[in-house]
Amino acid sequence: QVRLVESGGGLVQAGGSLRLSCAVSGDSPSNYGMGWFRQAPGKEREFVATINRSGASTVNADSVKGRFTISRDSAKNLVYLQMNSLKPEDTGVYYCAADRWGTLATTGNEYDYWGQGTLVTVSS
């Protein structure tokens, strides 16, 4: 069992930056691949970024390439999403998720555990 708690969301102007954190606790957190997803109002949840167990490999959605960076600090059991050059279309609830197979999964149904989400609002 793994517990995920996101933090760091808030209101920011377009062009600004935020860093989201995901605290991972429970059964061997470093054994899990981790991902970030988001859901805008009235839209389906979408993949944002993922990182493998070691932190050596990442995959980003095309919509955030060059602007968002996923990373992990295994010693602290934290996963981060650094978001730069934010746009109004980045607004949504951001969710952290854990994949027990440790793959660079890009679809939600490949993840086993989810956090409660943190709201990011980007104003124009």
PDB file of C-alpha atoms in Angstrom, residues 35-38 45-51 58-70 81 87 90 94 104-107 111:
ATOM      1  CA  GLY A  35       3.479  10.101 -12.718  1.00  0.00           C
ATOM      2  CA  TRP A  36       1.620  13.382 -12.778  1.00  0.00           C
ATOM      3  CA  PHE A  37      -1.783  13.787 -14.375  1.00  0.00           C
ATOM      4  CA  ARG A  38      -4.165  16.715 -14.518  1.00  0.00           C
ATOM      5  CA  ARG A  45      -7.902  13.508 -16.946  1.00  0.00           C
ATOM      6  CA  GLU A  46      -4.722  13.707 -19.030  1.00  0.00           C
ATOM      7  CA  PHE A  47      -1.152  12.551 -18.686  1.00  0.00           C
ATOM      8  CA  VAL A  48       1.468  15.184 -17.856  1.00  0.00           C
ATOM      9  CA  ALA A  49       4.765  13.474 -17.012  1.00  0.00           C
ATOM     10  CA  THR A  50       6.263  10.282 -15.633  1.00  0.00           C
ATOM     11  CA  ILE A  51       9.570   9.178 -14.118  1.00  0.00           C
ATOM     12  CA  THR A  58      11.302  10.632 -17.875  1.00  0.00           C
ATOM     13  CA  VAL A  59       8.541  11.153 -20.397  1.00  0.00           C
ATOM     14  CA  ASN A  60       6.562  14.361 -20.824  1.00  0.00           C
ATOM     15  CA  ALA A  61       3.338  15.054 -22.651  1.00  0.00           C
ATOM     16  CA  ASP A  62       3.821  17.105 -25.813  1.00  0.00           C
ATOM     17  CA  SER A  63       1.765  19.926 -24.307  1.00  0.00           C
ATOM     18  CA  VAL A  64       4.295  20.494 -21.499  1.00  0.00           C
ATOM     19  CA  LYS A  65       7.616  19.654 -23.169  1.00  0.00           C
ATOM     20  CA  GLY A  66      10.216  22.324 -22.555  1.00  0.00           C
ATOM     21  CA  ARG A  67       8.148  23.841 -19.734  1.00  0.00           C
ATOM     22  CA  PHE A  68       7.573  21.131 -17.098  1.00  0.00           C
ATOM     23  CA  THR A  69      10.151  18.887 -15.440  1.00  0.00           C
ATOM     24  CA  ILE A  70       9.448  15.838 -13.305  1.00  0.00           C
ATOM     25  CA  LEU A  81       6.768  18.700 -10.929  1.00  0.00           C
ATOM     26  CA  LYS A  87      -0.408  29.062 -19.473  1.00  0.00           C
ATOM     27  CA  ASP A  90      -2.495  24.454 -17.622  1.00  0.00           C
ATOM     28  CA  TYR A  94      -2.959  17.903 -10.608  1.00  0.00           C
ATOM     29  CA  LEU A 104       7.166   4.935 -17.807  1.00  0.00           C
ATOM     30  CA  ALA A 105       3.403   4.595 -17.979  1.00  0.00           C
ATOM     31  CA  THR A 106       1.446   7.312 -19.761  1.00  0.00           C
ATOM     32  CA  THR A 107      -2.136   6.148 -19.213  1.00  0.00           C
ATOM     33  CA  TYR A 111      -1.258   3.348 -12.164  1.00  0.00           C
TER      34      TYR A 111
END
